Amino acid sequence: MPSGATPDPYADPLKFGQRVQILRERRGMTQSQVADLLGLSPHTYRKIENGQMKAPGVEVVLRLAEILRVRDLADLTGRPEAHIDLFIGPGHPRLAEVKRAIDGFHLTVTVEPPPVAHLEARLHAAWKARHASKNHREAIGKLLPDLIHDGQALVRHADSAADRRAAQTLLAEVYSLSQFFIAYQPDSSLLWRVAERGMIAAQESEDPHAIGVASWLLAQAHRDSGSRHYDAADAVNREAVQYLEPLLPDASDDVLAIAGALQFELGYTAARRRETGTAWRHWDKANDMAGRLPETYYHPVTSFSRAVMGAHAVTVAVELRQGGESVRQAARADEAVIKSRPRRARHRIEEARGYQLDNQPDVAIASLEKAYEAAPETIRYNGYARAIILEAVESTQAPRRRRAADLAAKVGVLAA
């Protein structure tokens, strides 16, 4: 290897600490940042990287995997037998078919586009199925190929500028639905293609709601790519908030809701940066917007509503590593009913993270069991849930270990 080359953390014989150091540097993080997130002193953390401390226990290893966004536990430990994908779920059986529809462009084949009202009705039904289904990827995965083909055909065959803008609005919505299907599956390049195409279609539509939704999803794609992309996520969110702000006094509920969802996303990213005041300030702004919505209103894409703000508060507290606060917020959030099954399952996972931070592992597993009951596919594709389960499987407490092993088999973390 050339003297100036960066070592490969996946090449033997590297020790655990060396792997951690290389992966940390590739994330653009300092030792102090990682130590703070682990709850260790910088001095103690340096001992891990320098090999002066024996390999840490499973709890610290899983937290490191979470912080460094390691996709496979074997990449961090150097042990091939520990091959477990932590942050990417299994490829869904319908992924290949959806990918072909996204990647294909029918330029020479004449495809008769459906009436606008017909595509609108199908999209409405698809969103309804997504929120009502325990296995939402299956529910929308079988619908997406035809929706994608018809959305693209509608744009190609638009007869006027107004028709083309209306078609682009629907195509942007199709891509938004696609991103929910593709997220956390093993094809990040496909996710980026969909996020960017959705943003382009939304801009072409000139529809404020479509632009807000596409911005919300594009910002999430940036944020979930790691800490080096937080600035890009914030830039997208802020631009969308500023674009929508003049429209809010007379905005529809959908536009007001997506503006509120964007405000929360700014708080979410701030919480990941550990910027406590900024995170809660954006949550307050989002909560004010939620208060302007009808009590029974739910945004059809983001689930933004009055009811979801309690769940959002749990997420902020968890990302800020405030265990006690996250548990208090979880108790308050349980007073509201989240209609969407996937969103309800996601809340239970965030709740479990809070209980884990508060040293209540048994309650954390109970919350994950509730998540599984609400929407199995949500927990199956969630890296945080998988990490909590794996840690509990290694517990010295036999009842906890058995309970976690049972859930692990259902989720697919361990072989049944």
Short mmCIF file of C-alpha atoms in Angstrom, two decimals:
data_model
loop_
_atom_site.label_atom_id
_atom_site.label_comp_id
_atom_site.label_asym_id
_atom_site.label_seq_id
_atom_site.Cartn_x
_atom_site.Cartn_y
_atom_site.Cartn_z
CA MET A 1 0.00 0.00 0.00
CA PRO A 2 1.41 3.48 -0.84
CA SER A 3 2.70 5.36 2.19
CA GLY A 4 0.08 8.10 1.84
CA ALA A 5 -2.90 5.80 1.35
CA THR A 6 -5.69 5.48 3.89
CA PRO A 7 -5.75 2.04 5.53
CA ASP A 8 -8.67 -0.20 4.70
CA PRO A 9 -10.62 -1.00 7.89
CA TYR A 10 -11.90 -4.18 6.28
CA ALA A 11 -8.44 -5.60 5.62
CA ASP A 12 -6.73 -7.90 8.12
CA PRO A 13 -4.91 -7.80 10.41
CA LEU A 14 -6.36 -4.59 11.87
CA LYS A 15 -7.23 -4.43 15.52
CA PHE A 16 -10.62 -3.26 16.75
CA GLY A 17 -9.33 0.17 17.82
CA GLN A 18 -7.71 0.76 14.45
CA ARG A 19 -10.96 -0.06 12.67
CA VAL A 20 -12.84 2.36 14.92
CA GLN A 21 -10.29 5.12 14.24
CA ILE A 22 -10.42 4.72 10.46
CA LEU A 23 -14.21 4.54 10.34
CA ARG A 24 -14.49 7.57 12.64
CA GLU A 25 -12.16 9.61 10.44
CA ARG A 26 -14.11 8.62 7.33
CA ARG A 27 -17.25 9.98 9.03
CA GLY A 28 -15.43 13.27 9.59
CA MET A 29 -15.85 13.04 13.38
CA THR A 30 -13.42 13.89 16.16
CA GLN A 31 -12.52 11.65 19.08
CA SER A 32 -14.25 14.07 21.44
CA GLN A 33 -17.50 13.95 19.43
CA VAL A 34 -17.63 10.15 19.47
CA ALA A 35 -16.67 10.01 23.14
CA ASP A 36 -19.46 12.44 24.00
CA LEU A 37 -22.02 10.39 22.10
CA LEU A 38 -20.81 7.23 23.84
CA GLY A 39 -20.97 8.88 27.25
CA LEU A 40 -17.24 8.32 27.82
CA SER A 41 -14.45 10.72 28.64
CA PRO A 42 -12.12 11.54 25.71
CA HIS A 43 -9.30 9.92 27.67
CA THR A 44 -11.19 6.64 28.00
CA TYR A 45 -12.26 6.69 24.38
CA ARG A 46 -8.67 7.23 23.21
CA LYS A 47 -7.73 4.03 25.02
CA ILE A 48 -10.21 2.13 22.84
CA GLU A 49 -8.66 3.44 19.62
CA ASN A 50 -5.10 3.02 20.91
CA GLY A 51 -5.72 -0.57 21.95
CA GLN A 52 -4.92 0.20 25.58
CA MET A 53 -8.33 -1.13 26.60
CA LYS A 54 -9.69 -4.54 25.76
CA ALA A 55 -12.47 -4.67 23.18
CA PRO A 56 -15.58 -3.11 24.75
CA GLY A 57 -18.77 -4.98 25.52
CA VAL A 58 -21.66 -5.45 23.12
CA GLU A 59 -23.47 -2.31 24.31
CA VAL A 60 -20.54 -0.04 23.40
CA VAL A 61 -19.91 -1.89 20.13
CA LEU A 62 -23.52 -1.41 19.05
CA ARG A 63 -23.47 2.25 20.05
CA LEU A 64 -20.28 2.72 18.01
CA ALA A 65 -21.97 1.05 15.05
CA GLU A 66 -24.89 3.46 15.44
CA ILE A 67 -22.67 6.55 15.78
CA LEU A 68 -20.35 5.62 12.91
CA ARG A 69 -23.29 4.43 10.76
CA VAL A 70 -21.61 1.07 10.18
CA ARG A 71 -23.79 -0.96 7.86
CA ASP A 72 -22.49 -4.39 8.88
CA LEU A 73 -21.33 -5.31 12.38
CA ALA A 74 -18.54 -7.42 10.87
CA ASP A 75 -17.03 -4.27 9.36
CA LEU A 76 -16.52 -2.87 12.86
CA THR A 77 -15.47 -6.02 14.70
CA GLY A 78 -13.43 -7.67 11.96
CA ARG A 79 -15.24 -10.94 12.68
CA PRO A 80 -16.92 -12.43 9.58
CA GLU A 81 -19.24 -14.49 11.77
CA ALA A 82 -20.73 -11.20 13.05
CA HIS A 83 -22.19 -10.46 9.61
CA ILE A 84 -25.32 -8.47 10.52
CA ASP A 85 -26.64 -5.50 8.56
CA LEU A 86 -27.58 -2.92 11.17
CA PHE A 87 -28.84 0.10 9.26
CA ILE A 88 -30.04 -1.43 6.03
CA GLY A 89 -32.93 -3.81 6.06
CA PRO A 90 -33.27 -6.81 3.76
CA GLY A 91 -34.03 -6.16 0.12
CA HIS A 92 -37.79 -6.41 -0.33
CA PRO A 93 -38.94 -9.02 -2.87
CA ARG A 94 -40.55 -6.25 -4.93
CA LEU A 95 -37.45 -4.01 -4.95
CA ALA A 96 -36.15 -5.28 -8.31
CA GLU A 97 -39.50 -4.66 -10.02
CA VAL A 98 -39.77 -1.15 -8.58
CA LYS A 99 -36.18 -0.42 -9.59
CA ARG A 100 -36.87 -1.48 -13.20
CA ALA A 101 -39.84 0.86 -13.33
CA ILE A 102 -37.80 3.78 -12.00
CA ASP A 103 -34.81 3.15 -14.24
CA GLY A 104 -36.81 2.53 -17.42
CA PHE A 105 -37.94 5.26 -19.81
CA HIS A 106 -40.41 4.32 -22.55
CA LEU A 107 -39.30 6.75 -25.25
CA THR A 108 -40.25 4.72 -28.34
CA VAL A 109 -43.27 2.83 -27.02
CA THR A 110 -46.59 4.67 -27.03
CA VAL A 111 -48.21 4.32 -23.62
CA GLU A 112 -51.67 5.78 -23.30
CA PRO A 113 -51.69 7.86 -20.12
CA PRO A 114 -54.56 7.48 -17.66
CA PRO A 115 -56.95 10.35 -16.92
CA VAL A 116 -55.61 12.68 -14.24
CA ALA A 117 -58.52 11.90 -11.92
CA HIS A 118 -57.83 8.18 -12.26
CA LEU A 119 -54.18 8.53 -11.25
CA GLU A 120 -55.15 10.85 -8.39
CA ALA A 121 -57.59 8.25 -7.05
CA ARG A 122 -55.00 5.47 -7.27
CA LEU A 123 -52.43 7.56 -5.43
CA HIS A 124 -54.96 8.37 -2.72
CA ALA A 125 -55.68 4.66 -2.33
CA ALA A 126 -51.95 3.86 -2.25
CA TRP A 127 -51.28 6.33 0.57
CA LYS A 128 -54.28 4.99 2.47
CA ALA A 129 -52.95 1.43 2.07
CA ARG A 130 -49.50 2.52 3.18
CA HIS A 131 -50.76 4.00 6.45
CA ALA A 132 -53.21 1.18 7.19
CA SER A 133 -51.01 -1.81 6.43
CA LYS A 134 -48.78 -3.69 8.85
CA ASN A 135 -46.49 -4.49 5.90
CA HIS A 136 -46.60 -1.20 4.07
CA ARG A 137 -43.74 -1.95 1.66
CA GLU A 138 -45.64 -4.93 0.34
CA ALA A 139 -48.83 -2.88 0.13
CA ILE A 140 -47.31 -0.10 -1.98
CA GLY A 141 -44.55 -2.12 -3.68
CA LYS A 142 -47.08 -3.97 -5.83
CA LEU A 143 -48.70 -0.68 -6.88
CA LEU A 144 -45.60 1.39 -7.61
CA PRO A 145 -44.47 0.01 -11.01
CA ASP A 146 -47.77 0.89 -12.70
CA LEU A 147 -47.98 4.23 -10.88
CA ILE A 148 -44.47 5.13 -12.02
CA HIS A 149 -45.14 4.16 -15.67
CA ASP A 150 -48.44 6.03 -15.75
CA GLY A 151 -47.05 9.12 -14.00
CA GLN A 152 -44.21 9.37 -16.50
CA ALA A 153 -46.63 8.84 -19.42
CA LEU A 154 -48.92 11.57 -18.13
CA VAL A 155 -46.04 14.07 -18.18
CA ARG A 156 -44.86 13.02 -21.65
CA HIS A 157 -48.30 13.36 -23.23
CA ALA A 158 -49.39 16.62 -21.57
CA ASP A 159 -50.95 18.91 -24.19
CA SER A 160 -50.49 22.24 -22.45
CA ALA A 161 -48.29 23.93 -19.89
CA ALA A 162 -51.07 23.70 -17.29
CA ASP A 163 -51.58 19.98 -18.00
CA ARG A 164 -47.85 19.37 -17.73
CA ARG A 165 -47.66 21.12 -14.36
CA ALA A 166 -50.59 19.05 -13.08
CA ALA A 167 -48.91 15.87 -14.34
CA GLN A 168 -45.61 16.82 -12.69
CA THR A 169 -47.46 17.30 -9.40
CA LEU A 170 -48.72 13.72 -9.59
CA LEU A 171 -45.35 12.35 -10.73
CA ALA A 172 -43.67 14.07 -7.77
CA GLU A 173 -46.18 12.37 -5.48
CA VAL A 174 -45.42 8.99 -7.09
CA TYR A 175 -41.72 9.52 -6.40
CA SER A 176 -42.53 10.49 -2.80
CA LEU A 177 -44.39 7.21 -2.33
CA SER A 178 -41.46 5.39 -3.96
CA GLN A 179 -39.01 6.88 -1.48
CA PHE A 180 -41.00 5.45 1.44
CA PHE A 181 -40.70 2.02 -0.19
CA ILE A 182 -36.98 2.28 -1.00
CA ALA A 183 -35.75 3.84 2.27
CA TYR A 184 -33.43 1.62 4.34
CA GLN A 185 -33.18 -0.98 1.59
CA PRO A 186 -29.81 -2.00 0.11
CA ASP A 187 -29.80 0.39 -2.87
CA SER A 188 -28.82 3.89 -1.76
CA SER A 189 -28.18 5.08 -5.33
CA LEU A 190 -31.80 4.26 -6.22
CA LEU A 191 -33.00 6.25 -3.21
CA TRP A 192 -31.02 9.29 -4.37
CA ARG A 193 -32.36 9.02 -7.93
CA VAL A 194 -35.90 8.99 -6.62
CA ALA A 195 -35.34 11.86 -4.15
CA GLU A 196 -33.77 14.06 -6.83
CA ARG A 197 -36.34 13.21 -9.51
CA GLY A 198 -39.09 13.97 -7.02
CA MET A 199 -37.57 17.37 -6.33
CA ILE A 200 -37.25 18.15 -10.05
CA ALA A 201 -40.84 17.09 -10.77
CA ALA A 202 -42.10 19.16 -7.83
CA GLN A 203 -40.24 22.26 -9.05
CA GLU A 204 -41.65 21.75 -12.55
CA SER A 205 -45.14 21.50 -11.07
CA GLU A 206 -44.86 24.88 -9.33
CA ASP A 207 -47.15 23.40 -6.67
CA PRO A 208 -46.20 24.60 -3.16
CA HIS A 209 -47.35 21.42 -1.43
CA ALA A 210 -45.47 19.16 -3.86
CA ILE A 211 -42.33 21.28 -3.45
CA GLY A 212 -42.63 21.08 0.34
CA VAL A 213 -43.02 17.30 0.35
CA ALA A 214 -40.13 16.76 -2.07
CA SER A 215 -37.93 19.04 0.06
CA TRP A 216 -38.89 17.15 3.22
CA LEU A 217 -37.87 13.84 1.66
CA LEU A 218 -34.69 15.16 0.03
CA ALA A 219 -33.56 16.66 3.36
CA GLN A 220 -34.13 13.31 5.05
CA ALA A 221 -31.99 11.59 2.42
CA HIS A 222 -29.17 14.03 3.18
CA ARG A 223 -29.49 13.71 6.96
CA ASP A 224 -29.60 9.92 6.93
CA SER A 225 -26.37 9.89 4.90
CA GLY A 226 -24.44 10.97 8.00
CA SER A 227 -23.22 13.98 9.92
CA ARG A 228 -21.22 15.39 7.01
CA HIS A 229 -24.52 15.91 5.16
CA TYR A 230 -26.39 17.69 7.97
CA ASP A 231 -25.60 21.10 6.47
CA ALA A 232 -27.08 20.02 3.14
CA ALA A 233 -30.21 18.74 4.92
CA ASP A 234 -30.59 22.06 6.74
CA ALA A 235 -30.08 24.03 3.52
CA VAL A 236 -32.90 22.15 1.76
CA ASN A 237 -35.22 22.49 4.75
CA ARG A 238 -34.56 26.21 5.27
CA GLU A 239 -35.03 27.00 1.59
CA ALA A 240 -38.39 25.22 1.61
CA VAL A 241 -39.50 26.94 4.83
CA GLN A 242 -38.61 30.36 3.41
CA TYR A 243 -40.43 29.53 0.15
CA LEU A 244 -43.62 28.51 1.97
CA GLU A 245 -43.60 31.20 4.65
CA PRO A 246 -45.32 33.97 2.59
CA LEU A 247 -48.10 31.53 1.67
CA LEU A 248 -48.98 30.43 5.20
CA PRO A 249 -51.56 33.10 6.17
CA ASP A 250 -53.93 31.77 3.51
CA ALA A 251 -52.52 28.26 3.16
CA SER A 252 -54.51 25.06 2.92
CA ASP A 253 -54.18 22.53 5.74
CA ASP A 254 -51.84 20.41 3.59
CA VAL A 255 -49.45 23.30 2.92
CA LEU A 256 -49.52 24.41 6.57
CA ALA A 257 -48.81 20.83 7.64
CA ILE A 258 -45.84 20.34 5.34
CA ALA A 259 -44.41 23.66 6.57
CA GLY A 260 -44.76 22.36 10.12
CA ALA A 261 -43.12 19.07 9.16
CA LEU A 262 -40.17 20.98 7.66
CA GLN A 263 -39.79 22.99 10.88
CA PHE A 264 -39.61 19.78 12.86
CA GLU A 265 -36.99 18.37 10.49
CA LEU A 266 -34.78 21.36 11.27
CA GLY A 267 -35.19 20.50 14.95
CA TYR A 268 -34.46 16.83 14.31
CA THR A 269 -31.15 17.62 12.60
CA ALA A 270 -30.25 20.10 15.37
CA ALA A 271 -30.92 17.37 17.94
CA ARG A 272 -28.54 15.03 16.13
CA ARG A 273 -25.94 17.78 16.41
CA ARG A 274 -26.74 17.96 20.15
CA GLU A 275 -27.91 21.58 19.80
CA THR A 276 -30.50 21.44 22.57
CA GLY A 277 -31.93 24.95 22.41
CA THR A 278 -32.18 25.01 18.62
CA ALA A 279 -33.81 21.57 18.51
CA TRP A 280 -36.57 22.44 20.99
CA ARG A 281 -37.09 25.88 19.43
CA HIS A 282 -37.91 24.29 16.07
CA TRP A 283 -40.13 21.74 17.82
CA ASP A 284 -42.03 24.65 19.41
CA LYS A 285 -42.53 26.30 16.00
CA ALA A 286 -43.75 23.03 14.53
CA ASN A 287 -46.07 22.52 17.49
CA ASP A 288 -47.56 26.00 16.96
CA MET A 289 -48.30 25.10 13.33
CA ALA A 290 -49.85 21.79 14.39
CA GLY A 291 -52.11 23.75 16.73
CA ARG A 292 -53.51 25.66 13.75
CA LEU A 293 -54.66 22.42 12.10
CA PRO A 294 -58.04 20.76 12.74
CA GLU A 295 -57.86 18.32 15.63
CA THR A 296 -58.55 15.27 13.45
CA TYR A 297 -56.29 16.32 10.52
CA TYR A 298 -53.39 14.07 9.40
CA HIS A 299 -51.02 15.02 6.61
CA PRO A 300 -51.34 12.29 3.95
CA VAL A 301 -47.57 11.88 3.46
CA THR A 302 -45.75 12.88 6.65
CA SER A 303 -48.49 12.15 9.23
CA PHE A 304 -47.87 15.67 10.60
CA SER A 305 -50.72 16.53 12.95
CA ARG A 306 -51.47 17.53 16.50
CA ALA A 307 -51.31 13.87 17.53
CA VAL A 308 -47.81 13.29 16.17
CA MET A 309 -46.13 16.16 18.03
CA GLY A 310 -45.75 14.06 21.17
CA ALA A 311 -43.93 11.41 19.16
CA HIS A 312 -41.74 14.14 17.66
CA ALA A 313 -40.87 15.31 21.18
CA VAL A 314 -39.70 11.78 22.04
CA THR A 315 -37.46 11.79 18.95
CA VAL A 316 -35.87 15.13 19.89
CA ALA A 317 -35.20 13.97 23.47
CA VAL A 318 -33.72 10.67 22.26
CA GLU A 319 -31.42 12.32 19.73
CA LEU A 320 -30.27 14.72 22.45
CA ARG A 321 -29.49 11.64 24.59
CA GLN A 322 -31.89 12.86 27.28
CA GLY A 323 -33.05 9.53 28.66
CA GLY A 324 -35.30 10.81 31.44
CA GLU A 325 -36.86 13.47 29.24
CA SER A 326 -37.52 10.98 26.44
CA VAL A 327 -39.35 8.70 28.90
CA ARG A 328 -41.46 11.62 30.15
CA GLN A 329 -42.29 12.63 26.60
CA ALA A 330 -43.17 9.02 25.76
CA ALA A 331 -45.71 8.95 28.58
CA ARG A 332 -47.31 12.14 27.25
CA ALA A 333 -47.27 10.93 23.65
CA ASP A 334 -49.22 7.81 24.56
CA GLU A 335 -52.23 10.02 25.22
CA ALA A 336 -52.58 10.61 21.46
CA VAL A 337 -53.46 8.01 18.84
CA ILE A 338 -51.30 7.96 15.71
CA LYS A 339 -53.47 6.59 12.91
CA SER A 340 -50.68 5.51 10.57
CA ARG A 341 -49.39 2.03 11.44
CA PRO A 342 -45.83 2.64 10.13
CA ARG A 343 -45.64 5.98 11.95
CA ARG A 344 -47.01 4.41 15.13
CA ALA A 345 -44.38 1.67 14.91
CA ARG A 346 -41.66 4.26 14.34
CA HIS A 347 -42.81 6.08 17.49
CA ARG A 348 -42.61 2.84 19.49
CA ILE A 349 -39.04 2.37 18.28
CA GLU A 350 -38.11 5.91 19.35
CA GLU A 351 -39.83 5.21 22.66
CA ALA A 352 -37.70 2.06 23.02
CA ARG A 353 -34.55 4.09 22.40
CA GLY A 354 -35.62 6.44 25.20
CA TYR A 355 -36.17 3.59 27.64
CA GLN A 356 -32.82 2.12 26.65
CA LEU A 357 -31.15 5.45 27.40
CA ASP A 358 -32.97 5.51 30.75
CA ASN A 359 -31.60 2.05 31.64
CA GLN A 360 -34.98 0.32 31.32
CA PRO A 361 -34.09 -2.44 28.82
CA ASP A 362 -37.11 -4.61 29.58
CA VAL A 363 -39.49 -1.74 28.88
CA ALA A 364 -37.51 -1.02 25.69
CA ILE A 365 -38.11 -4.58 24.47
CA ALA A 366 -41.80 -4.25 25.37
CA SER A 367 -41.99 -1.10 23.23
CA LEU A 368 -40.35 -2.92 20.32
CA GLU A 369 -42.91 -5.71 20.66
CA LYS A 370 -45.60 -3.06 20.28
CA ALA A 371 -43.76 -1.72 17.22
CA TYR A 372 -43.75 -5.18 15.70
CA GLU A 373 -47.46 -5.56 16.34
CA ALA A 374 -48.19 -2.19 14.70
CA ALA A 375 -46.04 -2.69 11.59
CA PRO A 376 -43.54 -5.57 11.30
CA GLU A 377 -41.86 -4.11 8.22
CA THR A 378 -41.06 -0.87 10.03
CA ILE A 379 -39.09 -2.56 12.80
CA ARG A 380 -37.53 -5.02 10.35
CA TYR A 381 -35.90 -2.15 8.45
CA ASN A 382 -34.92 0.00 11.45
CA GLY A 383 -31.28 -0.10 12.54
CA TYR A 384 -31.94 1.30 16.03
CA ALA A 385 -34.48 -1.42 16.78
CA ARG A 386 -32.13 -4.12 15.53
CA ALA A 387 -29.31 -2.78 17.73
CA ILE A 388 -31.48 -2.77 20.87
CA ILE A 389 -32.65 -6.32 20.16
CA LEU A 390 -29.10 -7.58 19.57
CA GLU A 391 -27.93 -6.08 22.84
CA ALA A 392 -30.80 -7.68 24.76
CA VAL A 393 -30.06 -11.06 23.15
CA GLU A 394 -26.66 -10.90 24.88
CA SER A 395 -28.19 -10.07 28.28
CA THR A 396 -27.21 -12.06 31.35
CA GLN A 397 -30.87 -11.92 32.44
CA ALA A 398 -32.45 -15.10 31.08
CA PRO A 399 -36.06 -13.80 30.80
CA ARG A 400 -34.90 -10.71 28.90
CA ARG A 401 -32.63 -12.79 26.70
CA ARG A 402 -35.42 -15.22 25.78
CA ARG A 403 -37.88 -12.41 25.08
CA ALA A 404 -35.36 -10.58 22.89
CA ALA A 405 -34.41 -13.78 21.04
CA ASP A 406 -38.05 -14.42 20.23
CA LEU A 407 -38.46 -10.90 18.84
CA ALA A 408 -35.13 -11.17 16.98
CA ALA A 409 -36.35 -14.27 15.19
CA LYS A 410 -39.60 -12.53 14.17
CA VAL A 411 -37.76 -9.44 12.94
CA GLY A 412 -35.15 -11.50 11.10
CA VAL A 413 -32.09 -10.30 13.01
CA LEU A 414 -31.36 -13.89 14.00
CA ALA A 415 -32.33 -17.10 12.31
CA ALA A 416 -35.54 -18.54 13.68
#
